[in-house]
mmCIF file of C-alpha atoms in Angstrom:
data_model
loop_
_atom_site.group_PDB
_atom_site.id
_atom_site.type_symbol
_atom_site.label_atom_id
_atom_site.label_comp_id
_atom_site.label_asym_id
_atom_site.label_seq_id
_atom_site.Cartn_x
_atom_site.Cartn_y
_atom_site.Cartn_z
ATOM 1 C CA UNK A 24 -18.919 45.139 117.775
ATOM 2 C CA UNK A 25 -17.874 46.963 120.813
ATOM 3 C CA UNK A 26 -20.748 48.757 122.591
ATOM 4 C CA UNK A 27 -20.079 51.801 125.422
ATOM 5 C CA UNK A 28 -22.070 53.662 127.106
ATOM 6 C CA UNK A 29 -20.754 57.231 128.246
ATOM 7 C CA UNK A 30 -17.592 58.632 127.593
ATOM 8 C CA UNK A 31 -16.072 57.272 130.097
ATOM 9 C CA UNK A 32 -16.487 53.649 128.306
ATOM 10 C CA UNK A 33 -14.331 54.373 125.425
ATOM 11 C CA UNK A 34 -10.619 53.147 125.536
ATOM 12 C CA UNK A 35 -8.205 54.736 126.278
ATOM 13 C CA UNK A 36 -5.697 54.070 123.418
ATOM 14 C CA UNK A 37 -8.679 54.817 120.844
ATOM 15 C CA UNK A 38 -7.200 55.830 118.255
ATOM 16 C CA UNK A 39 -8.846 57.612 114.728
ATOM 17 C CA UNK A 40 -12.400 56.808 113.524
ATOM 18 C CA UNK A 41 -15.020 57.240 111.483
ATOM 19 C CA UNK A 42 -18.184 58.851 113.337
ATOM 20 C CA UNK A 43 -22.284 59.450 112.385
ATOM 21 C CA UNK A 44 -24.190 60.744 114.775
ATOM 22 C CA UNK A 45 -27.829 60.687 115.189
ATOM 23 C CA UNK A 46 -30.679 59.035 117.414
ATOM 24 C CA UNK A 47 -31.185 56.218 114.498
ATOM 25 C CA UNK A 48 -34.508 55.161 116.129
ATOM 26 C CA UNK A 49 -35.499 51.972 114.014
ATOM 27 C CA UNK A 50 -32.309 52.272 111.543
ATOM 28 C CA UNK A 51 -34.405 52.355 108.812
ATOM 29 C CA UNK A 52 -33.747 52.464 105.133
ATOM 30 C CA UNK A 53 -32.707 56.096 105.061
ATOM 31 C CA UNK A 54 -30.922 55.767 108.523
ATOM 32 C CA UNK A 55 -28.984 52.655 106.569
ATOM 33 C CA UNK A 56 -27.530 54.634 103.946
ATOM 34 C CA UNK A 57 -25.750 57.213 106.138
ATOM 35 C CA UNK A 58 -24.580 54.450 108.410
ATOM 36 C CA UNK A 59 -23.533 51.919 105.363
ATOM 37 C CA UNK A 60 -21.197 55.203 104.077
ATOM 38 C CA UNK A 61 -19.940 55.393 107.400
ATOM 39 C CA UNK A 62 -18.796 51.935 107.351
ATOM 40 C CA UNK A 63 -17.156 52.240 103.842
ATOM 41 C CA UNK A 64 -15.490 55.538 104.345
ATOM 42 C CA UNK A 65 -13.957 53.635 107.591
ATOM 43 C CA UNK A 66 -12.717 50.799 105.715
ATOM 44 C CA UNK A 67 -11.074 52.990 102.928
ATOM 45 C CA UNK A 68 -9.236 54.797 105.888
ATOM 46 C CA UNK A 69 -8.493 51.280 107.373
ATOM 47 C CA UNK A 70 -9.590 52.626 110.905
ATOM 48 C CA UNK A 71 -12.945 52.060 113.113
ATOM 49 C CA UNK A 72 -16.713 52.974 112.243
ATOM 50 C CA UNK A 73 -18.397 54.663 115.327
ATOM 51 C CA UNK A 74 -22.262 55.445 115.768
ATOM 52 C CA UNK A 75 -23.215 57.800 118.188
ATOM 53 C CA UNK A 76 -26.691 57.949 119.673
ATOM 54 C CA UNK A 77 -28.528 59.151 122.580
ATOM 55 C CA UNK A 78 -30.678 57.393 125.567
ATOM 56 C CA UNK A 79 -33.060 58.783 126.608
ATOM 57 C CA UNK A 80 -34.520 60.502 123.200
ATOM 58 C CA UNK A 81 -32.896 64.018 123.302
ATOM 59 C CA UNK A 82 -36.837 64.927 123.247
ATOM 60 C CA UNK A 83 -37.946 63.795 126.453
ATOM 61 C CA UNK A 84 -34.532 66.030 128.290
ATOM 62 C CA UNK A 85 -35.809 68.446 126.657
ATOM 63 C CA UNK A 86 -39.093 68.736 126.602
ATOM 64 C CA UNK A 87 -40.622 66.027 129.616
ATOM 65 C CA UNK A 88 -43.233 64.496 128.615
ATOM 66 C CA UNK A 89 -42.878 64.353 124.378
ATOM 67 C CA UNK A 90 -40.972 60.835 124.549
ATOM 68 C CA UNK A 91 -41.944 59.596 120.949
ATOM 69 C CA UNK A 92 -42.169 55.455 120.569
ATOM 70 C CA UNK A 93 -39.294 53.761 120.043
ATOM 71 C CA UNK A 94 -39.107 51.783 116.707
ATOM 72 C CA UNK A 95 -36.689 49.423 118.055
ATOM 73 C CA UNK A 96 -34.686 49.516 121.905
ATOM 74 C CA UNK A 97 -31.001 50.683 122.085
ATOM 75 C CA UNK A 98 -30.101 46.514 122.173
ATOM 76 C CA UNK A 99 -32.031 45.788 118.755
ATOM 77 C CA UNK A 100 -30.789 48.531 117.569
ATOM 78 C CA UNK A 101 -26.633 47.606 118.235
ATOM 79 C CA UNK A 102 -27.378 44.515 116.867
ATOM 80 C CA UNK A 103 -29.760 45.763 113.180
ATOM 81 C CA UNK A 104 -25.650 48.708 113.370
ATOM 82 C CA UNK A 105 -24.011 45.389 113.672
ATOM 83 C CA UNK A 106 -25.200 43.357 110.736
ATOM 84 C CA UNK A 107 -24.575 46.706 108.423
ATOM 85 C CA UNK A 108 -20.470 46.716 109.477
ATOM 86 C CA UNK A 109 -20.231 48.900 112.542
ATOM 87 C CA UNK A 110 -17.267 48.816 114.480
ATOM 88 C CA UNK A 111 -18.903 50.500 117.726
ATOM 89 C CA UNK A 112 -21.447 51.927 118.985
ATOM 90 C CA UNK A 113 -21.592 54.957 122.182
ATOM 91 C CA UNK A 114 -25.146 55.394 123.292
ATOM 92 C CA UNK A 115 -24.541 58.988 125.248
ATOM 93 C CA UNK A 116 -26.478 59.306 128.292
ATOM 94 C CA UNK A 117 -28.759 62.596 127.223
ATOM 95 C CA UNK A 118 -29.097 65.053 130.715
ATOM 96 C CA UNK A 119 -30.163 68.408 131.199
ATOM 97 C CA UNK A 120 -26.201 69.319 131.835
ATOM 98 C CA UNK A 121 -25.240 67.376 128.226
ATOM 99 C CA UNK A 122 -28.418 69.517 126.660
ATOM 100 C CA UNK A 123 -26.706 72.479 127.490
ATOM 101 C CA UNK A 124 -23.125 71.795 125.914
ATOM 102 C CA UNK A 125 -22.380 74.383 122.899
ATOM 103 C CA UNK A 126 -21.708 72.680 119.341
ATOM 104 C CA UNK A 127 -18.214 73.513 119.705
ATOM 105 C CA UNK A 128 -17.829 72.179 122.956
ATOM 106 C CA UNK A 129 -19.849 68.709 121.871
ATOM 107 C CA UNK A 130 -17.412 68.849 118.722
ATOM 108 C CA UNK A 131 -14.318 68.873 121.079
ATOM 109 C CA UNK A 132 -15.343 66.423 123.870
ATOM 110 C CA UNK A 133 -17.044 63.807 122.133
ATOM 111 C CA UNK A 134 -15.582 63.874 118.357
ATOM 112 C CA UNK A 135 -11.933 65.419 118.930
ATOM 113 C CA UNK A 136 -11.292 64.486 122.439
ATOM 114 C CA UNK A 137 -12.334 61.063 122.346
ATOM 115 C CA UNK A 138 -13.333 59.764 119.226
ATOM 116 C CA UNK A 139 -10.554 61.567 117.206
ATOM 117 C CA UNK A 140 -12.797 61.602 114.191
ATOM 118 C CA UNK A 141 -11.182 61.715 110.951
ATOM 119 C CA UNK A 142 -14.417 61.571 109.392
ATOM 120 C CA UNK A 143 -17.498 62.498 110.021
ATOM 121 C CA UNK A 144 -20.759 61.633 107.573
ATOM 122 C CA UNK A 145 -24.218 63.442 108.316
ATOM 123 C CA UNK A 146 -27.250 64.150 106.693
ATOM 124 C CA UNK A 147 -27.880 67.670 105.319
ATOM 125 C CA UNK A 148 -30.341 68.144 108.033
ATOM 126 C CA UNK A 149 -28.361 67.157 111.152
ATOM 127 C CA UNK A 150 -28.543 69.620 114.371
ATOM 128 C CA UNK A 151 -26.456 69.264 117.550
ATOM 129 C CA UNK A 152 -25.481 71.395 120.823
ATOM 130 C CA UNK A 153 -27.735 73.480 122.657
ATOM 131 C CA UNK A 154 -30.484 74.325 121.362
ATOM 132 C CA UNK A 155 -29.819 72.109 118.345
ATOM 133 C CA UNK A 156 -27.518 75.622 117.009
ATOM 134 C CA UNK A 157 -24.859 73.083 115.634
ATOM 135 C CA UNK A 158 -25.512 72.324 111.958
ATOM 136 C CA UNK A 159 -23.097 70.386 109.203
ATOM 137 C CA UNK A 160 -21.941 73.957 108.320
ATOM 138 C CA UNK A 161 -20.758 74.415 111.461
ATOM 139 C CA UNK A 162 -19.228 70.957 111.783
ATOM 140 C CA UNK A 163 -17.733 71.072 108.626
ATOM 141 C CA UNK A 164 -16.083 75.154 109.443
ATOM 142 C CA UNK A 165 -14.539 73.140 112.927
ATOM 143 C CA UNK A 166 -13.484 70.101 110.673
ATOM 144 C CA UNK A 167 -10.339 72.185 109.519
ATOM 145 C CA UNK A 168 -9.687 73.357 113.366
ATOM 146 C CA UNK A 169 -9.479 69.983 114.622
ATOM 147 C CA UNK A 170 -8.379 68.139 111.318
ATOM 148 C CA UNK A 171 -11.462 65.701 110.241
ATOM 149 C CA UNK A 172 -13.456 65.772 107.353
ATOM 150 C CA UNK A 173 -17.141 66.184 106.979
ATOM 151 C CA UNK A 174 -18.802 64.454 104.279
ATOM 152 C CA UNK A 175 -22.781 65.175 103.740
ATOM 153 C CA UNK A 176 -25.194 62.263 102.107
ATOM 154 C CA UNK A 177 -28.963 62.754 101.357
ATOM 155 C CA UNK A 178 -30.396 60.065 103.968
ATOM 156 C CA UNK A 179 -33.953 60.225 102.042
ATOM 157 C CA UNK A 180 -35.636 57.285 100.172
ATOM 158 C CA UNK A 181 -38.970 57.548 99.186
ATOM 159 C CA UNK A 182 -41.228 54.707 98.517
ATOM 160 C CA UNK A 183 -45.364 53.904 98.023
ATOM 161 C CA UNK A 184 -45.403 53.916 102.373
ATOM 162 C CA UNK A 185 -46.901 57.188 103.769
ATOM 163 C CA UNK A 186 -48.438 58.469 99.999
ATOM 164 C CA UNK A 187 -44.752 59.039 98.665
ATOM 165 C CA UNK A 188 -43.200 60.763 101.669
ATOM 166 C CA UNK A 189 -39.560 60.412 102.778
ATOM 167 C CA UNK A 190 -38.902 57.711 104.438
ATOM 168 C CA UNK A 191 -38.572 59.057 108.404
ATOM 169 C CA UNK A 192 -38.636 57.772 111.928
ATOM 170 C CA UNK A 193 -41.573 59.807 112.148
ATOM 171 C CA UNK A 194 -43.596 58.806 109.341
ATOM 172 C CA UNK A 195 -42.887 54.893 110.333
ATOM 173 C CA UNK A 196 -44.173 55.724 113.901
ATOM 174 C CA UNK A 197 -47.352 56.985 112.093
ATOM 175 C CA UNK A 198 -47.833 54.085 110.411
ATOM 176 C CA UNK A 199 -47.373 51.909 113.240
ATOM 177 C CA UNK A 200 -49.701 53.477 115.161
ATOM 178 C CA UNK A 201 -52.321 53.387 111.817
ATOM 179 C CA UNK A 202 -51.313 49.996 111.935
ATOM 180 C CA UNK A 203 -50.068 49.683 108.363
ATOM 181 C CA UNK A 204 -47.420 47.391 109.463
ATOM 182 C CA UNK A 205 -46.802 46.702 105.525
ATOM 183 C CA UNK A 206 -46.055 50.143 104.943
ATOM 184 C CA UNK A 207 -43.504 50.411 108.134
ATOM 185 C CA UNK A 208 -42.143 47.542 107.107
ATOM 186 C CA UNK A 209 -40.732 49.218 103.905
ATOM 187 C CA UNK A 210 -38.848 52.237 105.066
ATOM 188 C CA UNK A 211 -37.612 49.622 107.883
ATOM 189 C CA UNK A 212 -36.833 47.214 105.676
ATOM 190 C CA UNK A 213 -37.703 44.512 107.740
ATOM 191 C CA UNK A 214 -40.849 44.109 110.050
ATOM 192 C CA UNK A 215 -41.718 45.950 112.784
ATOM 193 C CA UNK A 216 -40.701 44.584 116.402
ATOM 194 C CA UNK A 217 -41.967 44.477 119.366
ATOM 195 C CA UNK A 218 -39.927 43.280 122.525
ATOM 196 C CA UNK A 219 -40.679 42.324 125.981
ATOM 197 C CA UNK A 220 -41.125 39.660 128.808
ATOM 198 C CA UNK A 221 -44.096 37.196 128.626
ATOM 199 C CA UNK A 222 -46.192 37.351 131.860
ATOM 200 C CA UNK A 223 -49.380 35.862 132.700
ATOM 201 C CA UNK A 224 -52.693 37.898 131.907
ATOM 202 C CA UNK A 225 -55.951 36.562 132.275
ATOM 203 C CA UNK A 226 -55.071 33.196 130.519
ATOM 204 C CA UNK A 227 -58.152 33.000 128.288
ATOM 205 C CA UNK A 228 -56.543 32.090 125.092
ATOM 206 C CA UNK A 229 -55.646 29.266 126.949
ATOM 207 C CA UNK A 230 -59.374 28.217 127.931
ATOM 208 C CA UNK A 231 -60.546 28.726 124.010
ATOM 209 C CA UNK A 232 -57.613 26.541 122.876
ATOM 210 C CA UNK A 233 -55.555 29.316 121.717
ATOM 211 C CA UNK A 234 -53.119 30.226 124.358
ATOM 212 C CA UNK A 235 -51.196 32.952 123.555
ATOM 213 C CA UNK A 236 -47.626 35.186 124.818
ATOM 214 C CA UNK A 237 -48.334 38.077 126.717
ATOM 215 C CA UNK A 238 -45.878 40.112 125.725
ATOM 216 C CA UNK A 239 -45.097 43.072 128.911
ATOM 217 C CA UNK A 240 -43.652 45.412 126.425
ATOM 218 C CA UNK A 241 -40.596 47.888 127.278
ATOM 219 C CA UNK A 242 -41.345 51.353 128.273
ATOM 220 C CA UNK A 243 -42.168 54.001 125.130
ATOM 221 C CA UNK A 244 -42.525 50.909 122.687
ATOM 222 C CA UNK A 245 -44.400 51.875 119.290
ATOM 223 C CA UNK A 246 -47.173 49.210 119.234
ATOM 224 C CA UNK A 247 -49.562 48.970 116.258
ATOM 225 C CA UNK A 248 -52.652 49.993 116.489
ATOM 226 C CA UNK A 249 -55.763 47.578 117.835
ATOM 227 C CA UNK A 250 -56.447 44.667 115.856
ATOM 228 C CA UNK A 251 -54.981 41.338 114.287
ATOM 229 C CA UNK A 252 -52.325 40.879 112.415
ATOM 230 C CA UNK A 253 -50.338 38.168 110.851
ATOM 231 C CA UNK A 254 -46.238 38.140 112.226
ATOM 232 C CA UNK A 255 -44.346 35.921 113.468
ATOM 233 C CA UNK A 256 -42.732 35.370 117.597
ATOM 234 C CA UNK A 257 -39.273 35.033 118.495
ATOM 235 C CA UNK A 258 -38.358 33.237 121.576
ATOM 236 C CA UNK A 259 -34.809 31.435 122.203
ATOM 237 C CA UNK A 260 -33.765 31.979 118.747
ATOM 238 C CA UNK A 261 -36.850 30.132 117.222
ATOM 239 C CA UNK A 262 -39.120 32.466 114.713
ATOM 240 C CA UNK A 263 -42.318 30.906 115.026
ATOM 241 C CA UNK A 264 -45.684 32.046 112.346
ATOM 242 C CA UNK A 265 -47.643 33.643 114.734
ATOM 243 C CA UNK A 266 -51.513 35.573 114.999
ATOM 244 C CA UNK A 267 -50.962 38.639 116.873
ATOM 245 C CA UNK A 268 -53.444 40.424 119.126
ATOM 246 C CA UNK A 269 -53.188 44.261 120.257
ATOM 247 C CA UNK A 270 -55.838 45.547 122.238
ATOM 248 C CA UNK A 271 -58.236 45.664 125.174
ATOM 249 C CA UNK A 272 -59.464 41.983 124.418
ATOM 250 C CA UNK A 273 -63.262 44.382 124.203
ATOM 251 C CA UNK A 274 -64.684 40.671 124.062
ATOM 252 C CA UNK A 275 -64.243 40.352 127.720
ATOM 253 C CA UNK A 276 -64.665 44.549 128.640
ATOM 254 C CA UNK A 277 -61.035 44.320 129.427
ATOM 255 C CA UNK A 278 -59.264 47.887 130.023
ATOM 256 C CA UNK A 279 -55.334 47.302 129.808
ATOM 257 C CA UNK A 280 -54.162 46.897 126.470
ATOM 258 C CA UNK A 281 -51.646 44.364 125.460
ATOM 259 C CA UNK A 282 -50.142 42.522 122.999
ATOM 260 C CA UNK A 283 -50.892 38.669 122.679
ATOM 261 C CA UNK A 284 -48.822 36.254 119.859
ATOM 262 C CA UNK A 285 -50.784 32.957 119.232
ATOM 263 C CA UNK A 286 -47.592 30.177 117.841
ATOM 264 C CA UNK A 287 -49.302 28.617 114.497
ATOM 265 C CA UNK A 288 -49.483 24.888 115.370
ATOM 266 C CA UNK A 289 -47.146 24.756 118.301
ATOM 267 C CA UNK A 290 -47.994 22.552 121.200
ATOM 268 C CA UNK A 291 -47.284 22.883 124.764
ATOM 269 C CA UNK A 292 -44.896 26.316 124.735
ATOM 270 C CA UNK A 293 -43.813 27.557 127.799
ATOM 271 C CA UNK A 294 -42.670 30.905 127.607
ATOM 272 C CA UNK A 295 -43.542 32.877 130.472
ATOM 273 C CA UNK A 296 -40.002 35.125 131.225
ATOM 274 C CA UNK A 297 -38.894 34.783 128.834
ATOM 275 C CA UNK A 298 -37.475 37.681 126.198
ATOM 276 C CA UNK A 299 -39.522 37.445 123.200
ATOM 277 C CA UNK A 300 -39.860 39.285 120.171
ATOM 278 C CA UNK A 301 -43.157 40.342 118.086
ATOM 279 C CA UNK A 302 -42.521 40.994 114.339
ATOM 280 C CA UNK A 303 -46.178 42.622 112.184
ATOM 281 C CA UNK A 304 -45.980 41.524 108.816
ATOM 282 C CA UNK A 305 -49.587 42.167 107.815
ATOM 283 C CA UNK A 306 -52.788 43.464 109.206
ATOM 284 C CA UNK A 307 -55.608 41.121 109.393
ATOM 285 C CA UNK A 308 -58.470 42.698 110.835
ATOM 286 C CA UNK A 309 -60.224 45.145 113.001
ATOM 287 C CA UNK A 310 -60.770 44.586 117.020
ATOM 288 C CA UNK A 311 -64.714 43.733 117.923
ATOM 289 C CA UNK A 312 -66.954 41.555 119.830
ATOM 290 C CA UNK A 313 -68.467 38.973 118.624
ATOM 291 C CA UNK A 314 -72.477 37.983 119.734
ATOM 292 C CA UNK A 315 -71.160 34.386 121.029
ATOM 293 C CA UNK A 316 -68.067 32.264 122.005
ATOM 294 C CA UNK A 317 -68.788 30.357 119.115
ATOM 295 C CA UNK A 318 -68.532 33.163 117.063
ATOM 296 C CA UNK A 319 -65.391 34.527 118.668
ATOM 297 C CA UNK A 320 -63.670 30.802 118.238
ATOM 298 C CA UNK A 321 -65.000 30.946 114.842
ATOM 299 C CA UNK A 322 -63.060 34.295 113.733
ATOM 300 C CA UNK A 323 -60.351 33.082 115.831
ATOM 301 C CA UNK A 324 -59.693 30.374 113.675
ATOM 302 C CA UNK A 325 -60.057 32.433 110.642
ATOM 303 C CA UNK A 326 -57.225 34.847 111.750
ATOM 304 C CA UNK A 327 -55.378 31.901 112.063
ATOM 305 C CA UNK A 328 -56.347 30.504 108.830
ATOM 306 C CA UNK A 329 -55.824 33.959 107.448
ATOM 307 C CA UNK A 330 -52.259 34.729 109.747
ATOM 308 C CA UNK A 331 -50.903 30.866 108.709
ATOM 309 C CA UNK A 332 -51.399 31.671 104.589
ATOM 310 C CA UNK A 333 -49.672 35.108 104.780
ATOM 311 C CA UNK A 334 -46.855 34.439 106.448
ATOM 312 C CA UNK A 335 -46.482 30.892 104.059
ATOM 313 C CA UNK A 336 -46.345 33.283 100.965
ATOM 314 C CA UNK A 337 -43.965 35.605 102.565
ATOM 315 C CA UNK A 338 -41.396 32.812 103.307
ATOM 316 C CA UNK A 339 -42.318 31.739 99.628
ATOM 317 C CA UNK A 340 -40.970 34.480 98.145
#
């Protein structure tokens, strides 16, 4: 899959292609749909499937300061676009001067000018331009100027996650941050992830026997909320069962919270910088203090106990 970033990145004997649009944060189940069509309408025409997306989240150009957290990073997300068939993907840089470019002017220099759509597939709710004044109407009235086709799928799957509602970026940001990891993890369709670099923290996971990866997470990363929870870490291409901590580690009246990922039954792991990867599969338990060591060491073990038997029945089935 051929990745670009700007304009400027695409060839320039690119010839016609099949285009979505959208910011795709965490290319969930709904996101999935629109992008699978986007694939098959491409091979039918025999030509290339292109997402476009944004960096950063049109939001945050916006309006400074409303960055919401990411459900995966522009890299995890290329590579979740890859597995479903994409031919390419442009990751826009969104600035103030892009903000302000009219629908019809976004329709020429991105879709006609460059991408020489021949397709384009939406959802019935897409926006674009300034202002967000473009809608599939619009693209669709432009479509016979400039000789592509719009074609409109319903992007919404509803499930038990979130009481029923539509599956959503936002919805699966709410449950991450409610830290029903189960419930994110079906509009995702997969587990949540978190990404970072391990660095060195205070090292007492070590000292109790359980020494853990503390994970420096990338900037506007959704991260459950505090607690345990049973996942797994990723690191080199080896998925390891895993207890994972998020929190203040109140235990020891620490203030900066992190995320720590105990390896079930692995010895001697050294994984300090390197790029490792989180997944939440299920929530264990609450954050707290405990009136001893011994008592800490004993719940400890119980999350393990606890982390070790959930993800053994998830592999199961």
């Amino acid at each position: 899959m051929q990745r670009w970033r700007g304009l400027e990145d695409i060839p320039q004997d690119w010839g016609r292609s099949v285009v979505t649009i959208g910011s795709y944060d965490g290319v969930h189940r709904g996101h999935q749909l629109i992008i699978g069509r986007t694939v098959e309408r491409a091979r039918e025409l025999g030509i290339p499937s292109v997402v476009v997306t944004f960096d950063p989240h049109p939001s945050e150009v916006v309006r400074p300061g409303t960055h919401p957290p990411l459900l995966a990073p522009h890299q995890r997300r290329g590579e979740l676009m890859a597995e479903l068939g994409v031919d390419a993907v442009l990751v826009l840089p969104f600035t103030v001067e892009f903000s302000k470019l009219s629908p019809a002017d976004f329709i020429v220099k991105v879709l006609v000018d460059k991408l020489h759509a021949s397709a384009v597939i939406e959802g019935p709710n897409f926006r674009f331009g300034h202002r967000a004044a473009g809608n599939v109407a619009f693209l669709a009235e432009l479509g016979a100027t400039y000789d592509y086709e719009v074609e409109v799928n319903d992007l919404y799957v509803s499930g038990a996650a979130g009481g029923g509602e539509p599956f959503s970026s936002t919805l699966t940001r709410r449950l991450v941050a409610e830290g029903d990891v189960a419930g994110a993890a079906e509009i995702l369709g997969r587990p949540h992830r978190v990404e970072g670099i391990v660095v060195r923290g205070a090292q007492r996971g070590r000292e109790l026997g359980y020494p853990t990866a503390n994970v420096e997470t990338l900037p506007h990363t959704a991260i459950p909320a505090d607690g345990v929870y049973a996942g797994w870490l990723t690191a080199d291409g080896e998925r390891m069962p895993a207890a994972i901590s998020v929190g203040t580690n109140p235990q020891f009246n620490g203030t900066e919270r992190t995320v720590e990922a105990y390896a079930i039954d692995r010895v001697g792991l050294d994984l300090y910088g390197l790029h490792v990867a989180v997944d939440f599969l299920s929530y264990v338990r609450a954050q707290r203090t405990f009136d001893s060591i011994e008592a800490l060491l004993e719940a400890i073990a119980d999350d393990v106990k606890r982390s070790r038997d959930l993800v053994a029945a998830h592999d199961a089935r």
